């Protein structure tokens, strides 16, 4: 039913049926690393809940999935408190919605600014803590405030430096993912051994990190792209694009495809370019992220309980594209 035709009572009743459904799917996805439904199905129901709650703000409940970062922590993994929370991202599904985001943001900001466009890597968020340049602790996002300590597992991943090129004390954030080829090979091995295959590379990466046997992680060929820092003060740069360059200089692997965009026409061109290239990339992406490029502006805009105000994800439409990796059909 169109939301305009609903009364607040009807909207509240519909939202009350959507929330437990989303929470149940979320539990399977975030906690068990075994989703019950396609992401597009989850996204559609989530978008409907957002639309209901936006039209009728009084119906929002504190336990709504729109008010919390999805995910919890496994009881058998040690916990880590994120002093600066790890957030989710708001998302849009069309260029028109992206333009609305841009207009809203520019309406609230006096200065002119660029966006940094990045690929949205389909993995799971990790945080890496360095003290005086030494890797000391790595964790999952968890519920955004408390994550799981997976330091030993992360130490097996080649792209994570043990020592930085400068003795900084920083928390660097990014994505851990399983390359497509590694995912296909893993599922072949699992099926040959009579084990259930992973639903997708994101779940395979999460399942490989959030477990107790370090050797299992070491065998899974995981990789990382880092793209954020909890506090930018120790860096020399003051832009998001500069941050990616500086993280690379420090020894992290960053994704080289980022582009600074001056306006939404540039952003739309970036989206079109990577929508085309998506199937041929050796790792999965589910959209692109645009971020206000000046870091002080990011800081002054801040975040809601769940998402930063200075960034948004554009999600690609679900598509069935066939390409070949290792002579095996690959579907994205
Ligand atoms: P999200 O995954 O859509 O977006 C936030 C995340 O994007 C960040 O935490 C970060 O890990 C990641 N990211 C990747 N590249 C990035 C970059 N360059 N810059 C910044 N962040 C980047 O949000 P979410 O709240 O973690 O999860 C919601 C998503 O999970 C939805 O897309 C939904 O489809 C899926 N989901 C699916 C099910 C299911 O049952 N299929 C259930 C729950 C959630």
mmCIF file of C-alpha atoms and ligand atoms in Angstrom:
data_model
loop_
_atom_site.group_PDB
_atom_site.id
_atom_site.type_symbol
_atom_site.label_atom_id
_atom_site.label_comp_id
_atom_site.label_asym_id
_atom_site.label_seq_id
_atom_site.Cartn_x
_atom_site.Cartn_y
_atom_site.Cartn_z
ATOM 1 C CA UNK A 1 0.000 0.000 0.000
ATOM 2 C CA UNK A 2 1.322 3.491 -0.765
ATOM 3 C CA UNK A 3 2.530 5.047 2.495
ATOM 4 C CA UNK A 4 0.580 8.268 1.836
ATOM 5 C CA UNK A 5 -2.709 6.340 2.184
ATOM 6 C CA UNK A 6 -1.806 4.846 5.610
ATOM 7 C CA UNK A 7 -2.874 6.118 9.008
ATOM 8 C CA UNK A 8 -0.237 6.219 11.754
ATOM 9 C CA UNK A 9 -1.901 3.225 13.391
ATOM 10 C CA UNK A 10 -1.731 1.184 10.187
ATOM 11 C CA UNK A 11 1.904 2.196 9.660
ATOM 12 C CA UNK A 12 2.756 1.184 13.245
ATOM 13 C CA UNK A 13 1.053 -2.177 12.753
ATOM 14 C CA UNK A 14 2.909 -2.857 9.502
ATOM 15 C CA UNK A 15 6.261 -1.785 11.004
ATOM 16 C CA UNK A 16 5.619 -4.119 13.943
ATOM 17 C CA UNK A 17 5.416 -7.060 11.543
ATOM 18 C CA UNK A 18 8.513 -6.039 9.541
ATOM 19 C CA UNK A 19 10.890 -5.558 12.496
ATOM 20 C CA UNK A 20 10.850 -9.144 13.843
ATOM 21 C CA UNK A 21 11.211 -10.460 10.303
ATOM 22 C CA UNK A 22 14.279 -8.256 9.670
ATOM 23 C CA UNK A 23 15.758 -9.098 13.079
ATOM 24 C CA UNK A 24 15.374 -12.818 12.366
ATOM 25 C CA UNK A 25 17.031 -12.525 8.933
ATOM 26 C CA UNK A 26 19.724 -10.304 10.476
ATOM 27 C CA UNK A 27 20.510 -12.909 13.125
ATOM 28 C CA UNK A 28 21.052 -15.565 10.461
ATOM 29 C CA UNK A 29 23.176 -13.219 8.350
ATOM 30 C CA UNK A 30 25.310 -11.484 10.978
ATOM 31 C CA UNK A 31 25.536 -14.070 13.728
ATOM 32 C CA UNK A 32 25.323 -17.412 11.946
ATOM 33 C CA UNK A 33 26.982 -16.220 8.681
ATOM 34 C CA UNK A 34 24.244 -18.173 6.896
ATOM 35 C CA UNK A 35 21.588 -15.899 5.327
ATOM 36 C CA UNK A 36 18.076 -17.236 4.781
ATOM 37 C CA UNK A 37 17.150 -14.782 2.012
ATOM 38 C CA UNK A 38 18.833 -12.776 -0.744
ATOM 39 C CA UNK A 39 20.238 -9.365 0.205
ATOM 40 C CA UNK A 40 17.830 -7.727 -2.241
ATOM 41 C CA UNK A 41 14.877 -9.208 -0.321
ATOM 42 C CA UNK A 42 16.284 -7.951 2.981
ATOM 43 C CA UNK A 43 16.988 -4.530 1.440
ATOM 44 C CA UNK A 44 13.428 -4.217 0.072
ATOM 45 C CA UNK A 45 11.809 -4.961 3.430
ATOM 46 C CA UNK A 46 14.317 -2.721 5.242
ATOM 47 C CA UNK A 47 13.601 0.144 2.803
ATOM 48 C CA UNK A 48 9.870 -0.240 3.440
ATOM 49 C CA UNK A 49 10.472 -0.015 7.203
ATOM 50 C CA UNK A 50 12.630 3.104 6.740
ATOM 51 C CA UNK A 51 9.907 4.684 4.596
ATOM 52 C CA UNK A 52 7.234 3.931 7.217
ATOM 53 C CA UNK A 53 9.361 5.281 10.053
ATOM 54 C CA UNK A 54 10.327 8.378 8.064
ATOM 55 C CA UNK A 55 6.697 9.188 7.257
ATOM 56 C CA UNK A 56 5.602 8.524 10.873
ATOM 57 C CA UNK A 57 8.584 9.264 13.175
ATOM 58 C CA UNK A 58 6.455 8.603 16.274
ATOM 59 C CA UNK A 59 6.298 4.870 15.437
ATOM 60 C CA UNK A 60 10.098 4.361 15.651
ATOM 61 C CA UNK A 61 11.077 1.925 18.419
ATOM 62 C CA UNK A 62 14.494 1.762 20.101
ATOM 63 C CA UNK A 63 14.937 -1.874 19.076
ATOM 64 C CA UNK A 64 14.138 -1.231 15.405
ATOM 65 C CA UNK A 65 16.807 -2.558 13.020
ATOM 66 C CA UNK A 66 16.925 0.998 11.617
ATOM 67 C CA UNK A 67 18.283 2.222 14.978
ATOM 68 C CA UNK A 68 21.145 -0.252 15.490
ATOM 69 C CA UNK A 69 24.188 -1.525 13.706
ATOM 70 C CA UNK A 70 23.364 -5.129 12.786
ATOM 71 C CA UNK A 71 25.367 -7.933 14.332
ATOM 72 C CA UNK A 72 26.339 -9.232 17.739
ATOM 73 C CA UNK A 73 29.296 -11.130 19.111
ATOM 74 C CA UNK A 74 29.899 -14.862 19.413
ATOM 75 C CA UNK A 75 29.933 -15.993 23.035
ATOM 76 C CA UNK A 76 33.146 -17.980 22.618
ATOM 77 C CA UNK A 77 35.226 -15.122 21.180
ATOM 78 C CA UNK A 78 36.737 -12.445 23.460
ATOM 79 C CA UNK A 79 35.136 -8.988 23.237
ATOM 80 C CA UNK A 80 36.648 -5.648 22.237
ATOM 81 C CA UNK A 81 35.075 -2.261 22.967
ATOM 82 C CA UNK A 82 35.328 0.195 20.076
ATOM 83 C CA UNK A 83 36.093 3.543 21.691
ATOM 84 C CA UNK A 84 34.981 5.183 18.483
ATOM 85 C CA UNK A 85 32.005 3.144 17.203
ATOM 86 C CA UNK A 86 32.084 1.257 13.918
ATOM 87 C CA UNK A 87 29.034 2.330 11.942
ATOM 88 C CA UNK A 88 26.919 1.050 9.091
ATOM 89 C CA UNK A 89 26.114 3.125 5.990
ATOM 90 C CA UNK A 90 22.887 4.656 4.762
ATOM 91 C CA UNK A 91 21.961 3.312 1.368
ATOM 92 C CA UNK A 92 20.138 4.409 -1.764
ATOM 93 C CA UNK A 93 19.111 2.470 -4.837
ATOM 94 C CA UNK A 94 18.848 5.137 -7.544
ATOM 95 C CA UNK A 95 20.745 8.154 -8.869
ATOM 96 C CA UNK A 96 17.743 10.338 -7.976
ATOM 97 C CA UNK A 97 18.003 9.299 -4.322
ATOM 98 C CA UNK A 98 21.734 9.980 -4.473
ATOM 99 C CA UNK A 99 21.035 13.504 -5.775
ATOM 100 C CA UNK A 100 18.577 14.045 -2.919
ATOM 101 C CA UNK A 101 21.294 13.008 -0.438
ATOM 102 C CA UNK A 102 23.711 15.457 -2.080
ATOM 103 C CA UNK A 103 21.208 18.320 -2.019
ATOM 104 C CA UNK A 104 20.337 17.694 1.616
ATOM 105 C CA UNK A 105 23.990 17.563 2.615
ATOM 106 C CA UNK A 106 24.975 20.678 0.659
ATOM 107 C CA UNK A 107 21.956 22.452 2.189
ATOM 108 C CA UNK A 108 23.491 21.860 5.639
ATOM 109 C CA UNK A 109 27.084 22.774 4.760
ATOM 110 C CA UNK A 110 28.428 26.264 4.032
ATOM 111 C CA UNK A 111 31.615 25.243 2.218
ATOM 112 C CA UNK A 112 31.941 23.758 -1.263
ATOM 113 C CA UNK A 113 33.340 20.229 -1.129
ATOM 114 C CA UNK A 114 34.122 17.167 -3.261
ATOM 115 C CA UNK A 115 33.171 13.543 -2.734
ATOM 116 C CA UNK A 116 35.521 10.609 -2.741
ATOM 117 C CA UNK A 117 33.986 7.681 -4.651
ATOM 118 C CA UNK A 118 34.988 4.188 -3.504
ATOM 119 C CA UNK A 119 33.897 0.668 -4.322
ATOM 120 C CA UNK A 120 31.699 -0.966 -1.707
ATOM 121 C CA UNK A 121 33.589 -4.165 -1.016
ATOM 122 C CA UNK A 122 31.385 -7.117 -0.152
ATOM 123 C CA UNK A 123 33.117 -8.397 2.957
ATOM 124 C CA UNK A 124 32.964 -7.661 6.645
ATOM 125 C CA UNK A 125 34.235 -4.640 8.512
ATOM 126 C CA UNK A 126 37.353 -5.027 10.661
ATOM 127 C CA UNK A 127 39.258 -2.676 12.930
ATOM 128 C CA UNK A 128 43.041 -2.959 13.341
ATOM 129 C CA UNK A 129 44.789 -1.360 16.312
ATOM 130 C CA UNK A 130 48.449 -0.344 16.081
ATOM 131 C CA UNK A 131 50.471 0.916 19.029
ATOM 132 C CA UNK A 132 53.733 2.673 18.161
ATOM 133 C CA UNK A 133 53.464 1.143 14.710
ATOM 134 C CA UNK A 134 52.947 -2.467 15.897
ATOM 135 C CA UNK A 135 49.781 -4.469 15.200
ATOM 136 C CA UNK A 136 48.336 -5.288 18.627
ATOM 137 C CA UNK A 137 44.640 -6.071 18.184
ATOM 138 C CA UNK A 138 42.107 -6.761 15.449
ATOM 139 C CA UNK A 139 38.361 -7.000 15.798
ATOM 140 C CA UNK A 140 35.034 -7.354 14.043
ATOM 141 C CA UNK A 141 32.373 -4.611 13.997
ATOM 142 C CA UNK A 142 29.939 -6.604 16.152
ATOM 143 C CA UNK A 143 27.109 -4.291 17.189
ATOM 144 C CA UNK A 144 29.262 -1.258 16.419
ATOM 145 C CA UNK A 145 30.218 -0.657 20.066
ATOM 146 C CA UNK A 146 31.485 -4.118 20.997
ATOM 147 C CA UNK A 147 33.147 -6.436 18.524
ATOM 148 C CA UNK A 148 34.980 -9.759 18.654
ATOM 149 C CA UNK A 149 38.729 -10.043 19.199
ATOM 150 C CA UNK A 150 40.052 -11.924 16.159
ATOM 151 C CA UNK A 151 43.703 -10.787 16.398
ATOM 152 C CA UNK A 152 45.225 -14.257 15.958
ATOM 153 C CA UNK A 153 43.138 -14.931 12.856
ATOM 154 C CA UNK A 154 43.942 -11.540 11.324
ATOM 155 C CA UNK A 155 47.667 -12.133 11.869
ATOM 156 C CA UNK A 156 47.470 -14.899 9.236
ATOM 157 C CA UNK A 157 46.364 -12.469 6.502
ATOM 158 C CA UNK A 158 49.234 -11.346 4.270
ATOM 159 C CA UNK A 159 47.830 -7.918 3.408
ATOM 160 C CA UNK A 160 47.703 -6.849 7.081
ATOM 161 C CA UNK A 161 51.054 -5.318 8.079
ATOM 162 C CA UNK A 162 52.521 -6.357 11.434
ATOM 163 C CA UNK A 163 54.613 -3.164 11.558
ATOM 164 C CA UNK A 164 53.852 0.207 9.971
ATOM 165 C CA UNK A 165 56.341 2.414 8.178
ATOM 166 C CA UNK A 166 55.837 5.033 10.961
ATOM 167 C CA UNK A 167 55.383 4.360 14.709
ATOM 168 C CA UNK A 168 51.765 5.568 14.882
ATOM 169 C CA UNK A 169 49.111 4.620 17.432
ATOM 170 C CA UNK A 170 45.931 4.308 15.365
ATOM 171 C CA UNK A 171 42.767 2.267 14.772
ATOM 172 C CA UNK A 172 42.444 1.611 11.063
ATOM 173 C CA UNK A 173 39.207 0.303 9.610
ATOM 174 C CA UNK A 174 38.365 -1.483 6.425
ATOM 175 C CA UNK A 175 36.991 -4.584 4.823
ATOM 176 C CA UNK A 176 38.142 -8.179 4.984
ATOM 177 C CA UNK A 177 36.946 -10.174 1.991
ATOM 178 C CA UNK A 178 37.417 -13.453 0.191
ATOM 179 C CA UNK A 179 38.451 -13.091 -3.462
ATOM 180 C CA UNK A 180 36.029 -14.722 -5.926
ATOM 181 C CA UNK A 181 38.514 -17.377 -7.018
ATOM 182 C CA UNK A 182 39.266 -18.397 -3.410
ATOM 183 C CA UNK A 183 35.533 -18.571 -2.685
ATOM 184 C CA UNK A 184 34.811 -20.841 -5.632
ATOM 185 C CA UNK A 185 37.725 -23.122 -4.785
ATOM 186 C CA UNK A 186 36.673 -23.262 -1.107
ATOM 187 C CA UNK A 187 33.098 -24.200 -1.943
ATOM 188 C CA UNK A 188 34.324 -26.910 -4.316
ATOM 189 C CA UNK A 189 36.464 -28.356 -1.510
ATOM 190 C CA UNK A 190 33.581 -28.141 0.935
ATOM 191 C CA UNK A 191 31.164 -29.861 -1.394
ATOM 192 C CA UNK A 192 33.698 -32.591 -2.151
ATOM 193 C CA UNK A 193 34.042 -33.125 1.612
ATOM 194 C CA UNK A 194 30.250 -33.267 2.053
ATOM 195 C CA UNK A 195 30.113 -29.886 3.849
ATOM 196 C CA UNK A 196 27.524 -27.181 3.148
ATOM 197 C CA UNK A 197 28.873 -24.523 0.755
ATOM 198 C CA UNK A 198 28.940 -20.879 1.870
ATOM 199 C CA UNK A 199 26.134 -18.746 0.423
ATOM 200 C CA UNK A 200 28.447 -16.000 -0.852
ATOM 201 C CA UNK A 201 31.996 -14.635 -0.421
ATOM 202 C CA UNK A 202 30.893 -12.245 2.338
ATOM 203 C CA UNK A 203 29.582 -15.072 4.489
ATOM 204 C CA UNK A 204 32.605 -17.212 3.665
ATOM 205 C CA UNK A 205 34.927 -14.414 4.805
ATOM 206 C CA UNK A 206 32.928 -13.844 7.993
ATOM 207 C CA UNK A 207 32.797 -17.562 8.780
ATOM 208 C CA UNK A 208 36.552 -17.843 8.188
ATOM 209 C CA UNK A 209 37.388 -14.997 10.579
ATOM 210 C CA UNK A 210 34.844 -15.542 13.328
ATOM 211 C CA UNK A 211 36.032 -18.938 14.481
ATOM 212 C CA UNK A 212 38.573 -20.346 16.898
ATOM 213 C CA UNK A 213 41.060 -22.218 14.702
ATOM 214 C CA UNK A 214 43.728 -19.885 13.306
ATOM 215 C CA UNK A 215 44.833 -22.495 10.792
ATOM 216 C CA UNK A 216 41.385 -22.420 9.188
ATOM 217 C CA UNK A 217 41.716 -18.666 8.586
ATOM 218 C CA UNK A 218 45.250 -19.114 7.270
ATOM 219 C CA UNK A 219 44.002 -21.590 4.649
ATOM 220 C CA UNK A 220 41.179 -19.376 3.399
ATOM 221 C CA UNK A 221 43.183 -16.800 1.361
ATOM 222 C CA UNK A 222 41.434 -13.770 2.838
ATOM 223 C CA UNK A 223 42.415 -10.267 1.774
ATOM 224 C CA UNK A 224 41.771 -6.728 2.986
ATOM 225 C CA UNK A 225 41.185 -3.202 1.739
ATOM 226 C CA UNK A 226 41.496 -0.560 4.463
ATOM 227 C CA UNK A 227 39.637 2.753 4.012
ATOM 228 C CA UNK A 228 39.098 4.543 7.295
ATOM 229 C CA UNK A 229 40.696 5.588 10.563
ATOM 230 C CA UNK A 230 38.933 6.129 13.889
ATOM 231 C CA UNK A 231 40.746 9.442 14.462
ATOM 232 C CA UNK A 232 42.639 11.180 11.661
ATOM 233 C CA UNK A 233 44.771 13.466 13.901
ATOM 234 C CA UNK A 234 47.986 11.373 13.646
ATOM 235 C CA UNK A 235 47.848 11.485 9.830
ATOM 236 C CA UNK A 236 49.369 14.220 7.674
ATOM 237 C CA UNK A 237 46.425 14.365 5.290
ATOM 238 C CA UNK A 238 43.067 16.038 5.800
ATOM 239 C CA UNK A 239 41.103 14.420 2.957
ATOM 240 C CA UNK A 240 39.524 10.996 2.450
ATOM 241 C CA UNK A 241 41.406 10.465 -0.828
ATOM 242 C CA UNK A 242 44.659 11.517 0.883
ATOM 243 C CA UNK A 243 43.843 9.123 3.729
ATOM 244 C CA UNK A 244 43.768 6.205 1.286
ATOM 245 C CA UNK A 245 47.166 7.262 -0.077
ATOM 246 C CA UNK A 246 48.622 7.653 3.406
ATOM 247 C CA UNK A 247 47.274 4.278 4.560
ATOM 248 C CA UNK A 248 49.007 2.726 1.553
ATOM 249 C CA UNK A 249 52.276 4.477 2.485
ATOM 250 C CA UNK A 250 51.952 3.111 6.009
ATOM 251 C CA UNK A 251 51.810 -0.434 4.608
ATOM 252 C CA UNK A 252 48.093 -1.207 4.263
ATOM 253 C CA UNK A 253 46.445 -2.509 1.136
ATOM 254 C CA UNK A 254 43.963 0.040 -0.159
ATOM 255 C CA UNK A 255 41.694 -0.213 -3.161
ATOM 256 C CA UNK A 256 43.236 1.791 -6.013
ATOM 257 C CA UNK A 257 39.992 2.528 -7.880
ATOM 258 C CA UNK A 258 38.867 5.554 -5.866
ATOM 259 C CA UNK A 259 38.079 8.823 -7.642
ATOM 260 C CA UNK A 260 37.405 12.326 -6.415
ATOM 261 C CA UNK A 261 34.105 13.643 -7.823
ATOM 262 C CA UNK A 262 33.183 17.308 -8.037
ATOM 263 C CA UNK A 263 29.474 16.757 -8.595
ATOM 264 C CA UNK A 264 26.767 14.134 -9.098
ATOM 265 C CA UNK A 265 27.519 13.874 -12.826
ATOM 266 C CA UNK A 266 31.031 12.669 -11.939
ATOM 267 C CA UNK A 267 29.567 10.297 -9.342
ATOM 268 C CA UNK A 268 27.089 8.871 -11.874
ATOM 269 C CA UNK A 269 29.961 8.295 -14.332
ATOM 270 C CA UNK A 270 31.924 6.425 -11.635
ATOM 271 C CA UNK A 271 28.884 4.260 -10.882
ATOM 272 C CA UNK A 272 28.336 3.446 -14.567
ATOM 273 C CA UNK A 273 32.015 2.580 -14.997
ATOM 274 C CA UNK A 274 32.052 0.082 -12.113
ATOM 275 C CA UNK A 275 28.647 -1.355 -12.828
ATOM 276 C CA UNK A 276 30.191 -2.436 -16.133
ATOM 277 C CA UNK A 277 33.452 -3.671 -14.637
ATOM 278 C CA UNK A 278 31.853 -5.339 -11.639
ATOM 279 C CA UNK A 279 31.644 -8.875 -12.994
ATOM 280 C CA UNK A 280 35.313 -8.835 -14.021
ATOM 281 C CA UNK A 281 36.743 -7.643 -10.713
ATOM 282 C CA UNK A 282 38.480 -10.416 -8.746
ATOM 283 C CA UNK A 283 36.483 -9.498 -5.620
ATOM 284 C CA UNK A 284 32.790 -8.850 -4.999
ATOM 285 C CA UNK A 285 31.318 -5.374 -4.727
ATOM 286 C CA UNK A 286 27.692 -4.584 -3.983
ATOM 287 C CA UNK A 287 27.718 -0.899 -4.789
ATOM 288 C CA UNK A 288 29.771 2.237 -4.402
ATOM 289 C CA UNK A 289 30.224 4.567 -1.446
ATOM 290 C CA UNK A 290 30.508 8.340 -1.710
ATOM 291 C CA UNK A 291 32.147 10.191 1.149
ATOM 292 C CA UNK A 292 32.540 13.923 1.733
ATOM 293 C CA UNK A 293 36.245 14.307 0.968
ATOM 294 C CA UNK A 294 37.393 16.800 3.688
ATOM 295 C CA UNK A 295 38.049 14.884 6.933
ATOM 296 C CA UNK A 296 37.234 17.883 9.197
ATOM 297 C CA UNK A 297 33.860 18.132 7.419
ATOM 298 C CA UNK A 298 33.244 14.424 8.079
ATOM 299 C CA UNK A 299 33.972 15.080 11.739
ATOM 300 C CA UNK A 300 31.728 18.119 12.015
ATOM 301 C CA UNK A 301 28.823 16.346 10.280
ATOM 302 C CA UNK A 302 29.122 13.353 12.616
ATOM 303 C CA UNK A 303 26.722 10.436 12.633
ATOM 304 C CA UNK A 304 23.261 9.276 13.629
ATOM 305 C CA UNK A 305 22.963 6.268 15.963
ATOM 306 C CA UNK A 306 23.682 4.013 13.007
ATOM 307 C CA UNK A 307 25.228 5.780 10.010
ATOM 308 C CA UNK A 308 27.622 8.639 9.237
ATOM 309 C CA UNK A 309 25.947 11.768 7.827
ATOM 310 C CA UNK A 310 28.853 12.418 5.450
ATOM 311 C CA UNK A 311 28.665 9.217 3.380
ATOM 312 C CA UNK A 312 26.135 7.087 1.575
ATOM 313 C CA UNK A 313 26.169 3.776 -0.281
ATOM 314 C CA UNK A 314 24.608 3.397 -3.702
ATOM 315 C CA UNK A 315 23.620 -0.266 -4.027
ATOM 316 C CA UNK A 316 23.759 -1.894 -7.444
ATOM 317 C CA UNK A 317 20.520 -3.468 -8.598
ATOM 318 C CA UNK A 318 20.612 -7.251 -8.156
ATOM 319 C CA UNK A 319 21.654 -8.723 -11.461
ATOM 320 C CA UNK A 320 22.512 -12.054 -12.956
ATOM 321 C CA UNK A 321 25.766 -11.626 -14.839
ATOM 322 C CA UNK A 322 27.792 -14.601 -15.899
ATOM 323 C CA UNK A 323 31.522 -14.424 -16.193
ATOM 324 C CA UNK A 324 34.287 -16.933 -15.899
ATOM 325 C CA UNK A 325 36.740 -17.283 -13.056
ATOM 326 C CA UNK A 326 38.939 -20.371 -13.078
ATOM 327 C CA UNK A 327 36.673 -21.812 -15.806
ATOM 328 C CA UNK A 328 33.799 -21.959 -13.362
ATOM 329 C CA UNK A 329 30.578 -20.046 -13.943
ATOM 330 C CA UNK A 330 30.350 -17.124 -11.539
ATOM 331 C CA UNK A 331 27.103 -15.338 -10.772
ATOM 332 C CA UNK A 332 26.883 -11.864 -9.237
HETATM 333 P P1 LIG B 1 26.219 -2.464 4.625
HETATM 334 O O1 LIG B 1 27.053 -3.684 4.589
HETATM 335 O O2 LIG B 1 25.237 -2.296 3.546
HETATM 336 O O3 LIG B 1 27.122 -1.155 4.624
HETATM 337 C C1 LIG B 1 28.027 -0.821 5.647
HETATM 338 C C2 LIG B 1 29.311 -1.556 5.506
HETATM 339 O O4 LIG B 1 29.865 -1.367 4.216
HETATM 340 C C3 LIG B 1 30.414 -1.090 6.417
HETATM 341 O O5 LIG B 1 30.271 -1.589 7.712
HETATM 342 C C4 LIG B 1 31.626 -1.638 5.734
HETATM 343 O O6 LIG B 1 31.900 -2.914 6.252
HETATM 344 C C5 LIG B 1 31.190 -1.817 4.291
HETATM 345 N N1 LIG B 1 32.032 -1.174 3.275
HETATM 346 C C6 LIG B 1 32.508 -1.797 2.163
HETATM 347 N N2 LIG B 1 33.251 -0.976 1.425
HETATM 348 C C7 LIG B 1 33.287 0.216 2.082
HETATM 349 C C8 LIG B 1 33.919 1.459 1.805
HETATM 350 N N3 LIG B 1 34.657 1.673 0.709
HETATM 351 N N4 LIG B 1 33.734 2.450 2.695
HETATM 352 C C9 LIG B 1 32.981 2.285 3.808
HETATM 353 N N5 LIG B 1 32.350 1.115 4.131
HETATM 354 C C10 LIG B 1 32.496 0.095 3.260
HETATM 355 O O7 LIG B 1 25.481 -2.292 5.975
HETATM 356 P P2 LIG B 1 25.232 -3.294 7.123
HETATM 357 O O8 LIG B 1 24.391 -2.558 8.079
HETATM 358 O O9 LIG B 1 26.477 -3.915 7.588
HETATM 359 O O10 LIG B 1 24.429 -4.458 6.486
HETATM 360 C C11 LIG B 1 23.310 -4.278 5.725
HETATM 361 C C12 LIG B 1 23.524 -5.132 4.511
HETATM 362 O O11 LIG B 1 23.577 -6.492 4.903
HETATM 363 C C13 LIG B 1 22.419 -4.957 3.534
HETATM 364 O O12 LIG B 1 22.980 -4.774 2.267
HETATM 365 C C14 LIG B 1 21.705 -6.261 3.557
HETATM 366 O O13 LIG B 1 21.384 -6.670 2.264
HETATM 367 C C15 LIG B 1 22.678 -7.213 4.163
HETATM 368 N N6 LIG B 1 21.918 -8.124 5.015
HETATM 369 C C16 LIG B 1 21.421 -9.219 4.427
HETATM 370 C C17 LIG B 1 20.664 -10.100 5.156
HETATM 371 C C18 LIG B 1 20.141 -11.333 4.499
HETATM 372 O O14 LIG B 1 19.417 -12.083 5.166
HETATM 373 N N7 LIG B 1 20.449 -11.592 3.251
HETATM 374 C C19 LIG B 1 20.389 -9.844 6.509
HETATM 375 C C20 LIG B 1 20.931 -8.684 7.080
HETATM 376 C C21 LIG B 1 21.678 -7.822 6.316
#
